[in-house]
CSV table of C-alpha atoms in Angstrom, one decimal:
chain,number,residue,atom,x,y,z
A,22,MET,CA,-44.8,-60.9,50.2
A,23,THR,CA,-48.2,-62.4,49.7
A,24,THR,CA,-49.3,-64.0,46.4
A,25,ASN,CA,-52.1,-66.1,45.1
A,26,ALA,CA,-52.6,-68.7,42.3
A,27,LEU,CA,-53.0,-65.9,39.8
A,28,HIS,CA,-49.5,-64.4,40.6
A,29,GLU,CA,-50.9,-61.1,42.2
A,30,GLN,CA,-48.6,-59.6,44.8
A,31,ASP,CA,-48.9,-57.3,47.8
A,32,LEU,CA,-46.0,-54.9,47.0
A,33,THR,CA,-46.3,-53.0,50.3
A,34,GLN,CA,-44.4,-55.7,52.2
A,35,GLY,CA,-41.6,-58.2,51.7
A,36,HIS,CA,-38.1,-58.1,50.2
A,37,ILE,CA,-37.9,-55.2,47.7
A,38,GLY,CA,-35.1,-56.7,45.5
A,39,LYS,CA,-36.9,-60.0,45.1
A,40,GLN,CA,-40.2,-58.4,44.4
A,41,LEU,CA,-38.7,-56.0,41.9
A,42,TRP,CA,-37.1,-58.9,40.0
A,43,SER,CA,-40.3,-60.9,40.1
A,44,LEU,CA,-42.0,-58.0,38.4
A,45,ALA,CA,-39.3,-57.1,36.0
A,46,TRP,CA,-38.3,-60.4,34.4
A,47,PRO,CA,-41.8,-61.3,33.2
A,48,MET,CA,-42.3,-57.8,32.0
A,49,MET,CA,-39.0,-57.9,30.1
A,50,LEU,CA,-40.0,-61.3,28.6
A,51,SER,CA,-43.3,-59.8,27.7
A,52,MET,CA,-41.6,-56.9,25.9
A,53,PHE,CA,-39.3,-59.3,24.2
A,54,PHE,CA,-42.3,-61.1,22.7
A,55,TYR,CA,-43.8,-57.7,21.7
A,56,THR,CA,-40.5,-56.7,20.1
A,57,LEU,CA,-40.4,-60.0,18.4
A,58,TYR,CA,-43.7,-58.9,16.7
A,59,ASN,CA,-41.7,-56.2,14.9
A,60,VAL,CA,-38.6,-58.3,14.3
A,61,VAL,CA,-40.7,-61.1,12.7
A,62,ASP,CA,-42.6,-58.6,10.6
A,63,THR,CA,-39.4,-57.0,9.5
A,64,TYR,CA,-37.8,-60.4,8.6
A,65,TRP,CA,-40.7,-61.5,6.4
A,66,VAL,CA,-41.3,-58.1,4.9
A,67,SER,CA,-37.6,-57.8,4.0
A,68,ARG,CA,-38.2,-60.7,1.7
A,69,LEU,CA,-40.5,-58.4,-0.3
A,70,SER,CA,-38.0,-55.5,-0.7
A,71,ASP,CA,-35.7,-53.1,1.2
A,72,GLU,CA,-38.3,-50.4,0.7
A,73,ALA,CA,-40.8,-52.6,2.5
A,74,ILE,CA,-38.6,-52.6,5.6
A,75,ALA,CA,-38.6,-48.8,5.8
A,76,ALA,CA,-42.3,-48.7,4.9
A,77,VAL,CA,-43.2,-50.7,8.0
A,78,SER,CA,-40.9,-48.6,10.2
A,79,ILE,CA,-42.1,-45.2,8.8
A,80,SER,CA,-45.8,-46.1,8.9
A,81,GLN,CA,-45.4,-47.0,12.6
A,82,ILE,CA,-44.1,-43.6,13.5
A,83,THR,CA,-47.5,-42.0,13.0
A,84,LEU,CA,-49.2,-44.9,14.8
A,85,PHE,CA,-46.9,-44.4,17.8
A,86,VAL,CA,-47.6,-40.7,17.9
A,87,MET,CA,-51.4,-41.1,18.0
A,88,ILE,CA,-51.3,-44.2,20.3
A,89,SER,CA,-49.0,-42.3,22.6
A,90,LEU,CA,-51.8,-39.8,23.2
A,91,GLY,CA,-53.9,-42.7,24.6
A,92,PHE,CA,-50.9,-44.1,26.5
A,93,GLY,CA,-51.4,-41.5,29.2
A,94,LEU,CA,-54.9,-42.7,29.9
A,95,THR,CA,-53.6,-46.2,30.7
A,96,VAL,CA,-50.7,-44.8,32.7
A,97,GLY,CA,-52.9,-42.6,34.8
A,98,SER,CA,-55.4,-45.4,35.3
A,99,GLY,CA,-52.7,-47.8,36.2
A,100,VAL,CA,-51.1,-45.5,38.8
A,101,ILE,CA,-54.4,-44.7,40.5
A,102,MET,CA,-55.4,-48.4,40.4
A,103,ALA,CA,-52.2,-49.4,42.1
A,104,MET,CA,-52.6,-46.7,44.7
A,105,ASN,CA,-56.0,-48.0,45.6
A,106,ILE,CA,-54.7,-51.5,45.8
A,107,GLY,CA,-52.0,-50.4,48.2
A,108,ALA,CA,-54.7,-48.6,50.2
A,109,LYS,CA,-56.8,-51.8,50.2
A,110,LYS,CA,-59.6,-49.9,48.3
A,111,ILE,CA,-60.4,-52.9,46.1
A,112,SER,CA,-63.9,-51.8,44.9
A,113,GLU,CA,-62.5,-48.5,43.8
A,114,ALA,CA,-59.6,-50.3,42.0
A,115,GLU,CA,-62.1,-52.4,40.1
A,116,ARG,CA,-64.1,-49.3,39.1
A,117,ILE,CA,-60.9,-47.7,37.8
A,118,LEU,CA,-60.1,-50.8,35.9
A,119,GLY,CA,-63.5,-50.8,34.2
A,120,GLN,CA,-63.3,-47.1,33.5
A,121,SER,CA,-59.8,-47.5,31.9
A,122,PHE,CA,-61.3,-49.8,29.2
A,123,VAL,CA,-64.0,-47.3,28.3
A,124,LEU,CA,-61.4,-44.5,28.0
A,125,SER,CA,-59.1,-46.7,25.8
A,126,ILE,CA,-62.0,-47.6,23.4
A,127,VAL,CA,-63.0,-43.9,23.1
A,128,ALA,CA,-59.4,-42.8,22.5
A,129,GLY,CA,-58.8,-45.7,20.0
A,130,THR,CA,-61.9,-44.9,18.0
A,131,ILE,CA,-61.0,-41.2,17.7
A,132,PHE,CA,-57.5,-42.1,16.7
A,133,THR,CA,-58.7,-44.6,14.0
A,134,VAL,CA,-60.9,-41.9,12.3
A,135,ILE,CA,-58.1,-39.3,12.4
A,136,ALA,CA,-55.5,-41.7,11.2
A,137,LEU,CA,-57.5,-43.0,8.2
A,138,VAL,CA,-58.7,-39.6,7.1
A,139,PHE,CA,-55.2,-38.0,7.2
A,140,ARG,CA,-53.1,-41.0,6.4
A,141,ASN,CA,-51.4,-39.6,3.3
A,142,GLN,CA,-50.4,-36.4,5.1
A,143,PHE,CA,-49.2,-38.3,8.2
A,144,LEU,CA,-47.0,-40.7,6.1
A,145,ILE,CA,-45.4,-37.9,4.1
A,146,ALA,CA,-44.7,-36.0,7.3
A,147,SER,CA,-43.1,-39.1,8.7
A,148,GLY,CA,-40.6,-39.3,5.8
A,149,ALA,CA,-42.4,-41.7,3.4
A,150,SER,CA,-41.4,-40.9,-0.2
A,151,GLY,CA,-40.4,-42.4,-3.5
A,152,LEU,CA,-40.7,-46.2,-3.6
A,153,ILE,CA,-41.4,-46.3,0.2
A,154,PHE,CA,-44.7,-44.5,0.1
A,155,ALA,CA,-46.9,-47.1,-1.6
A,156,PRO,CA,-46.1,-50.0,0.7
A,157,ALA,CA,-46.2,-47.7,3.8
A,158,LEU,CA,-49.7,-46.6,2.8
A,159,GLU,CA,-50.8,-50.2,2.4
A,160,TYR,CA,-49.5,-51.3,5.7
A,161,PHE,CA,-50.6,-48.2,7.6
A,162,THR,CA,-54.2,-48.4,6.3
A,163,VAL,CA,-54.7,-51.9,7.6
A,164,ILE,CA,-53.0,-51.5,11.0
A,165,ALA,CA,-54.7,-48.1,11.7
A,166,ALA,CA,-58.1,-49.5,11.0
A,167,GLY,CA,-57.7,-52.0,13.9
A,168,SER,CA,-55.8,-49.7,16.2
A,169,VAL,CA,-58.5,-49.9,18.9
A,170,LEU,CA,-57.1,-53.3,19.7
A,171,LEU,CA,-53.7,-51.9,20.6
A,172,PHE,CA,-55.3,-49.2,22.9
A,173,VAL,CA,-57.2,-52.0,24.8
A,174,LEU,CA,-54.0,-54.1,24.9
A,175,MET,CA,-52.1,-51.3,26.6
A,176,THR,CA,-54.9,-50.9,29.2
A,177,ILE,CA,-54.6,-54.6,29.9
A,178,MET,CA,-50.8,-54.3,30.4
A,179,PHE,CA,-51.2,-51.7,33.1
A,180,ALA,CA,-54.1,-53.6,34.7
A,181,PHE,CA,-51.9,-56.6,35.3
A,182,ASN,CA,-48.8,-54.5,36.2
A,183,SER,CA,-50.8,-52.6,38.9
A,184,GLN,CA,-51.7,-55.8,40.5
A,185,GLY,CA,-48.1,-57.1,40.5
A,186,ASP,CA,-49.1,-59.8,38.1
A,187,THR,CA,-46.6,-59.6,35.2
A,188,ALA,CA,-46.3,-63.4,35.0
A,189,THR,CA,-49.7,-63.8,33.4
A,190,LEU,CA,-48.9,-60.9,31.1
A,191,THR,CA,-45.9,-62.8,29.8
A,192,LYS,CA,-48.0,-65.9,29.0
A,193,LEU,CA,-50.4,-63.7,27.1
A,194,PHE,CA,-47.6,-62.1,25.0
A,195,ALA,CA,-46.1,-65.5,24.3
A,196,ILE,CA,-49.4,-66.8,22.9
A,197,SER,CA,-50.0,-63.7,20.9
A,198,THR,CA,-46.4,-63.8,19.5
A,199,ILE,CA,-46.7,-67.4,18.4
A,200,VAL,CA,-49.9,-66.6,16.6
A,201,ASN,CA,-48.2,-63.7,14.8
A,202,VAL,CA,-45.1,-65.8,13.9
A,203,LEU,CA,-47.3,-68.5,12.3
A,204,LEU,CA,-49.6,-66.1,10.4
A,205,ASP,CA,-47.0,-63.7,9.0
A,206,PRO,CA,-45.6,-65.9,6.2
A,207,LEU,CA,-49.0,-67.4,5.5
A,208,LEU,CA,-50.7,-64.0,5.0
A,209,ILE,CA,-47.7,-62.3,3.3
A,210,PHE,CA,-46.8,-64.9,0.7
A,211,GLY,CA,-50.0,-67.0,0.7
A,212,TRP,CA,-50.4,-70.8,1.0
A,213,GLY,CA,-53.1,-73.1,-0.5
A,214,ILE,CA,-56.4,-71.2,-0.5
A,215,ILE,CA,-54.9,-68.3,1.4
A,216,PRO,CA,-54.0,-65.5,-1.0
A,217,ALA,CA,-50.7,-63.6,-0.9
A,218,LEU,CA,-51.5,-60.3,0.7
A,219,GLY,CA,-48.0,-58.8,0.7
A,220,ILE,CA,-47.1,-56.2,3.2
A,221,SER,CA,-50.8,-55.8,4.4
A,222,GLY,CA,-50.6,-59.5,5.4
A,223,ALA,CA,-48.1,-58.6,8.1
A,224,ALA,CA,-50.5,-55.9,9.4
A,225,ILE,CA,-53.5,-58.4,9.4
A,226,ALA,CA,-51.4,-61.0,11.3
A,227,THR,CA,-50.6,-58.4,14.0
A,228,LEU,CA,-54.2,-57.5,14.4
A,229,ILE,CA,-55.4,-61.1,14.8
A,230,SER,CA,-52.7,-61.8,17.3
A,231,GLN,CA,-53.7,-58.7,19.3
A,232,ALA,CA,-57.3,-59.8,19.3
A,233,ILE,CA,-56.5,-63.2,20.7
A,234,PHE,CA,-54.4,-61.5,23.4
A,235,ILE,CA,-57.3,-59.4,24.5
A,236,ILE,CA,-59.8,-62.2,24.6
A,237,VAL,CA,-57.6,-64.4,26.7
A,238,ALA,CA,-56.7,-61.5,29.0
A,239,LEU,CA,-60.2,-60.5,29.7
A,240,ARG,CA,-61.0,-64.1,30.7
A,241,SER,CA,-58.2,-63.9,33.2
A,242,LEU,CA,-59.1,-60.5,34.6
A,243,ALA,CA,-62.7,-61.7,35.1
A,244,ASN,CA,-61.6,-64.8,37.0
A,245,GLU,CA,-63.4,-65.0,40.4
A,246,ARG,CA,-60.2,-65.9,42.2
A,247,ARG,CA,-58.6,-62.6,41.2
A,248,HIS,CA,-58.2,-60.0,43.9
A,249,VAL,CA,-59.1,-57.1,41.5
A,250,ARG,CA,-61.5,-58.3,38.9
A,251,PHE,CA,-62.8,-57.0,35.6
A,252,ARG,CA,-66.6,-56.6,35.9
A,253,PHE,CA,-68.9,-55.4,33.1
A,254,ARG,CA,-70.9,-53.2,35.5
A,255,ASN,CA,-67.8,-51.1,36.0
A,256,LEU,CA,-67.7,-50.1,32.3
A,257,SER,CA,-68.7,-46.5,33.0
A,258,LEU,CA,-67.1,-43.0,33.5
A,259,ARG,CA,-67.0,-40.8,36.5
A,260,TRP,CA,-65.9,-37.4,35.6
A,261,GLU,CA,-64.1,-36.5,38.8
A,262,SER,CA,-62.1,-39.7,38.5
A,263,VAL,CA,-61.4,-39.1,34.8
A,264,LYS,CA,-60.0,-35.7,35.6
A,265,ASN,CA,-57.6,-37.3,38.1
A,266,VAL,CA,-56.5,-39.8,35.4
A,267,LEU,CA,-55.9,-37.0,33.0
A,268,ARG,CA,-53.9,-35.0,35.5
A,269,ILE,CA,-51.3,-37.8,35.5
A,270,GLY,CA,-52.0,-39.0,32.0
A,271,ILE,CA,-51.8,-35.9,29.8
A,272,PRO,CA,-48.1,-35.1,30.5
A,273,ALA,CA,-47.4,-38.8,30.3
A,274,SER,CA,-49.0,-38.9,26.9
A,275,LEU,CA,-47.1,-35.9,25.7
A,276,SER,CA,-43.9,-37.6,26.9
A,277,GLN,CA,-44.6,-40.6,24.8
A,278,VAL,CA,-45.5,-38.4,21.8
A,279,ILE,CA,-42.0,-36.9,21.8
A,280,PHE,CA,-40.4,-40.2,21.1
A,281,PRO,CA,-42.1,-41.0,17.7
A,282,LEU,CA,-42.1,-37.3,16.7
A,283,GLY,CA,-38.3,-37.3,17.4
A,284,ILE,CA,-37.9,-40.4,15.2
A,285,ALA,CA,-39.9,-38.8,12.4
A,286,ALA,CA,-37.8,-35.6,12.6
A,287,LEU,CA,-34.5,-37.6,12.8
A,288,THR,CA,-35.6,-39.7,9.9
A,289,TYR,CA,-36.1,-36.6,7.9
A,290,ILE,CA,-32.7,-35.2,8.8
A,291,ILE,CA,-31.1,-38.5,7.8
A,292,SER,CA,-32.9,-38.6,4.5
A,293,LEU,CA,-31.6,-35.1,3.7
A,294,GLY,CA,-28.0,-36.2,3.6
A,295,PHE,CA,-28.1,-40.0,3.3
A,296,LEU,CA,-31.2,-40.8,1.3
A,297,GLU,CA,-33.0,-44.1,1.5
A,298,ALA,CA,-29.9,-46.1,2.5
A,299,GLY,CA,-29.6,-43.9,5.7
A,300,THR,CA,-33.3,-44.2,6.4
A,301,ILE,CA,-33.3,-48.0,6.1
A,302,ALA,CA,-30.1,-48.3,8.2
A,303,PHE,CA,-31.7,-46.2,10.9
A,304,SER,CA,-34.9,-48.3,11.0
A,305,LEU,CA,-32.7,-51.5,11.3
A,306,GLY,CA,-30.6,-50.0,14.0
A,307,SER,CA,-33.7,-48.9,15.9
A,308,ARG,CA,-35.0,-52.5,15.8
A,309,ILE,CA,-32.1,-53.8,17.8
A,310,GLU,CA,-32.3,-50.9,20.2
A,311,PHE,CA,-35.7,-52.2,21.3
A,312,PHE,CA,-33.9,-55.0,23.1
A,313,ALA,CA,-32.1,-52.4,25.1
A,314,TYR,CA,-35.4,-51.1,26.3
A,315,LEU,CA,-36.2,-54.4,28.0
A,316,PRO,CA,-34.4,-53.7,31.3
A,317,ALA,CA,-35.8,-50.1,31.3
A,318,ILE,CA,-39.3,-51.3,30.8
A,319,GLY,CA,-39.0,-54.3,33.1
A,320,PHE,CA,-37.5,-52.5,36.1
A,321,GLY,CA,-39.2,-49.2,35.2
A,322,PHE,CA,-42.7,-50.6,35.3
A,323,GLY,CA,-41.8,-52.8,38.2
A,324,ALA,CA,-40.7,-49.8,40.1
A,325,MET,CA,-43.8,-47.9,39.0
A,326,ALA,CA,-46.1,-50.6,40.5
A,327,MET,CA,-44.1,-50.8,43.7
A,328,VAL,CA,-43.9,-47.0,44.1
A,329,SER,CA,-47.6,-46.5,43.4
A,330,GLN,CA,-48.8,-49.3,45.8
A,331,ASN,CA,-46.5,-48.1,48.6
A,332,ILE,CA,-47.6,-44.5,48.1
A,333,GLY,CA,-51.2,-45.7,48.5
A,334,ALA,CA,-50.2,-47.6,51.6
A,335,ASN,CA,-48.4,-44.5,53.0
A,336,LYS,CA,-45.0,-46.0,52.9
A,337,PRO,CA,-42.8,-43.4,51.1
A,338,GLU,CA,-39.4,-44.8,52.3
A,339,ARG,CA,-40.2,-48.2,50.8
A,340,ALA,CA,-41.3,-46.5,47.6
A,341,LEU,CA,-38.0,-44.6,47.3
A,342,GLU,CA,-35.9,-47.7,48.0
A,343,ALA,CA,-37.8,-49.4,45.1
A,344,PHE,CA,-37.0,-46.6,42.8
A,345,GLY,CA,-33.3,-46.7,43.7
A,346,LYS,CA,-32.9,-50.4,43.0
A,347,GLY,CA,-35.0,-50.2,39.9
A,348,LEU,CA,-32.8,-47.5,38.5
A,349,ARG,CA,-29.6,-49.4,39.2
A,350,TYR,CA,-30.8,-52.7,37.8
A,351,ALA,CA,-32.1,-51.0,34.6
A,352,PHE,CA,-28.9,-49.2,34.0
A,353,LEU,CA,-26.7,-52.3,34.4
A,354,GLY,CA,-29.1,-54.5,32.4
A,355,ALA,CA,-29.3,-52.1,29.4
A,356,ALA,CA,-25.6,-51.5,29.5
A,357,GLY,CA,-25.1,-55.3,29.2
A,358,MET,CA,-27.6,-55.4,26.3
A,359,GLY,CA,-25.4,-52.7,24.6
A,360,VAL,CA,-22.4,-54.9,24.9
A,361,VAL,CA,-24.3,-57.9,23.4
A,362,ALA,CA,-25.6,-55.7,20.6
A,363,THR,CA,-22.1,-54.5,19.7
A,364,VAL,CA,-20.7,-58.0,19.6
A,365,PHE,CA,-23.4,-59.4,17.4
A,366,ALA,CA,-24.2,-56.3,15.3
A,367,LYS,CA,-23.0,-57.7,12.0
A,368,LEU,CA,-24.8,-61.0,12.4
A,369,PHE,CA,-28.1,-59.1,13.1
A,370,VAL,CA,-27.8,-56.7,10.2
A,371,GLN,CA,-26.9,-59.5,7.7
A,372,ILE,CA,-30.3,-61.1,8.5
A,373,PHE,CA,-32.2,-58.2,7.0
A,374,THR,CA,-30.0,-56.7,4.2
A,375,THR,CA,-27.0,-57.4,2.0
A,376,ASP,CA,-26.8,-53.8,0.6
A,377,PRO,CA,-23.2,-52.7,1.4
A,378,LEU,CA,-24.0,-49.0,2.1
A,379,VAL,CA,-27.0,-49.9,4.3
A,380,MET,CA,-24.9,-52.4,6.2
A,381,GLN,CA,-22.1,-49.8,6.8
A,382,TYR,CA,-24.6,-47.2,8.1
A,383,ALA,CA,-26.4,-49.7,10.3
A,384,LEU,CA,-23.3,-51.2,11.8
A,385,SER,CA,-21.9,-47.7,12.6
A,386,TYR,CA,-25.2,-46.9,14.3
A,387,ILE,CA,-25.1,-50.0,16.6
A,388,TRP,CA,-21.4,-49.7,17.4
A,389,SER,CA,-21.8,-46.2,18.6
A,390,VAL,CA,-25.4,-45.8,20.0
A,391,ALA,CA,-25.2,-49.1,22.0
A,392,LEU,CA,-22.7,-47.4,24.3
A,393,SER,CA,-25.4,-45.2,25.7
A,394,TYR,CA,-28.1,-47.8,26.3
A,395,GLY,CA,-27.7,-47.7,30.1
A,396,PHE,CA,-28.3,-44.0,30.2
A,397,LEU,CA,-31.4,-44.3,28.0
A,398,ALA,CA,-32.7,-47.0,30.4
A,399,ALA,CA,-32.0,-44.7,33.4
A,400,LEU,CA,-34.0,-41.9,31.8
A,401,MET,CA,-37.0,-44.1,31.2
A,402,VAL,CA,-37.0,-45.3,34.8
A,403,GLU,CA,-36.7,-41.7,36.1
A,404,ALA,CA,-39.7,-40.7,34.0
A,405,THR,CA,-41.9,-43.6,35.1
A,406,THR,CA,-41.0,-42.9,38.7
A,407,PHE,CA,-42.2,-39.3,38.3
A,408,GLN,CA,-45.4,-40.7,37.0
A,409,ALA,CA,-45.7,-43.2,39.9
A,410,ILE,CA,-45.6,-40.3,42.4
A,411,GLY,CA,-48.2,-38.4,40.5
A,412,LYS,CA,-45.8,-35.9,38.9
A,413,SER,CA,-45.7,-36.6,35.2
A,414,TRP,CA,-44.5,-33.2,33.9
A,415,PRO,CA,-40.9,-33.6,34.8
A,416,GLY,CA,-40.7,-36.7,32.7
A,417,PHE,CA,-42.2,-34.7,29.8
A,418,TRP,CA,-39.5,-32.0,30.1
A,419,LEU,CA,-36.7,-34.6,30.3
A,420,PHE,CA,-37.8,-36.3,27.0
A,421,LEU,CA,-38.3,-32.9,25.4
A,422,LEU,CA,-34.8,-31.9,26.4
A,423,ARG,CA,-33.4,-35.1,25.0
A,424,VAL,CA,-35.1,-34.8,21.6
A,425,GLY,CA,-35.8,-31.1,21.0
A,426,GLY,CA,-33.1,-29.6,23.1
A,427,ILE,CA,-30.1,-31.8,22.2
A,428,LEU,CA,-30.7,-34.6,19.6
A,429,LEU,CA,-32.3,-32.8,16.7
A,430,PRO,CA,-30.4,-29.5,16.8
A,431,LEU,CA,-27.1,-31.3,17.2
A,432,SER,CA,-27.8,-33.9,14.5
A,433,TYR,CA,-28.9,-31.1,12.0
A,434,GLY,CA,-25.9,-29.0,12.9
A,435,LEU,CA,-23.3,-31.7,12.6
A,436,THR,CA,-24.6,-33.1,9.3
A,437,GLN,CA,-26.2,-30.2,7.4
A,438,VAL,CA,-24.0,-27.3,8.7
A,439,ALA,CA,-20.7,-28.9,9.6
A,440,HIS,CA,-21.1,-31.7,6.9
A,441,PHE,CA,-20.2,-34.6,9.2
A,442,SER,CA,-20.8,-38.1,8.0
A,443,ILE,CA,-23.9,-40.1,9.3
A,444,PHE,CA,-21.7,-40.9,12.3
A,445,GLY,CA,-22.5,-37.3,13.5
A,446,ILE,CA,-26.1,-38.3,13.9
A,447,TRP,CA,-25.3,-41.4,15.9
A,448,ILE,CA,-23.0,-39.4,18.2
A,449,SER,CA,-25.8,-36.9,18.7
A,450,ILE,CA,-28.0,-39.7,20.0
A,451,VAL,CA,-25.3,-40.8,22.5
A,452,VAL,CA,-24.8,-37.3,23.8
A,453,ALA,CA,-28.6,-36.7,24.2
A,454,ASN,CA,-29.0,-40.0,26.1
A,455,ILE,CA,-26.2,-39.2,28.6
A,456,ILE,CA,-27.0,-35.6,29.3
A,457,SER,CA,-30.8,-36.0,29.8
A,458,ALA,CA,-30.3,-39.1,32.0
A,459,CYS,CA,-27.9,-37.3,34.3
A,460,ILE,CA,-30.1,-34.2,34.6
A,461,GLY,CA,-33.1,-36.6,35.2
A,462,TYR,CA,-31.2,-38.3,38.1
A,463,PHE,CA,-30.5,-35.1,40.0
A,464,TRP,CA,-34.1,-33.9,39.4
A,465,ILE,CA,-35.8,-37.1,40.6
A,466,MET,CA,-33.5,-37.2,43.7
A,467,ARG,CA,-34.4,-33.7,44.6
A,468,ALA,CA,-38.1,-34.6,44.3
A,469,ILE,CA,-37.5,-37.7,46.3
A,470,LYS,CA,-36.0,-35.7,49.2
A,471,LYS,CA,-39.3,-33.7,49.4
A,472,ILE,CA,-41.4,-36.8,49.9
A,473,ASP,CA,-42.5,-37.5,53.4
A,474,ALA,CA,-45.3,-39.4,55.0
A,475,ASP,CA,-47.4,-36.2,55.4
A,476,SER,CA,-47.2,-35.4,51.7
A,477,ILE,CA,-48.3,-38.7,50.4
A,478,PRO,CA,-51.9,-38.5,49.0
A,479,THR,CA,-54.2,-41.2,50.3
A,480,HIS,CA,-57.5,-40.3,48.7
A,481,PRO,CA,-58.7,-43.3,46.7
A,482,THR,CA,-59.3,-41.4,43.5
A,483,LEU,CA,-56.0,-39.4,43.4
């Protein structure tokens, strides 16, 4: 394994387990800091009202839907960039890096316009009603207006990951999170000459912290000691290259869209039978579930970088070994997170609410859904590996099966037809996670067996 002072790695040689871990733990820590954004926001916003908690969660559903459409651009660019790095095509990797920023800015601008014009309709469709609507609209308007920042931030994440430099990414997220933690109470409640901005203050704090992240990251990517550098002359588009990015990115985007759409639909089903208490409990339970994503994201993106670089280097056997280890580590890590979540569930929920019914619903959510965290992590690794080998559609079908084929029909049937308690919805989540992950495993293994050295694409702009 070769490295430099900027933590970049040649992932086409060296000990796979050690490299995978060196990629995964900084990425997990980065996602921990990103998750802390939401937890900190939720904590301070909860001091305003219980409705404010649901308002932040519901307003982010629409944001996730639209941002997910841009996610594929960053995934496609990241995979192609990593392949070029593995093939030692550094100038092409740098061009793809510059192009990815242009694509993210264009996508972010389009999203901002659409989100602001149709914000009322989007929030209503996401389940915002009653006392939740007004604070949701306030938060959504501010955060959507600056959403280009998040598009660029996602591009930066994949730029570092493709180079095997997740350590620098962790430092960036740490800085950004500290800024957010300091600004949240100041902007929400005011202090001195700073006015109290309420729930919109939380959104402004997030945007400021993201802007600082981007500024520092661009300085790092432009460092002359970096193997693959950000250069302003590469801020351009090449249509043939864009089409290759979209070929990987479009199904990856649609896969990501399924997640927030599923949350929106599930939130609606919950609200039908369990009103605001059920909605608030679901948003709280989902918060702690983010921590279960850490192993999946860490090892999933680590495996993606390793698989893509080794495909570019025409080393399919090494790529497949990286996938296998990434899947195993992610499953065990997420399962462990599930145990921790179960043990400390009551302590976590008490931080955010004292409402007896909300606590009852939230605790039942954690104590049941946490049992399937390992399967959810496995599903995510399977999907990212499909993307890494240039086959994004299977990941889309797996996520569609989980949400549209199992979770939503089963949840609706158990609670609205069979009149089960809210526990029926939580069990539906568990069943969906297990079945989709198992199907995904056999599917990816079948695809893996078809990979051989002659089938690995080596063209620099795959």
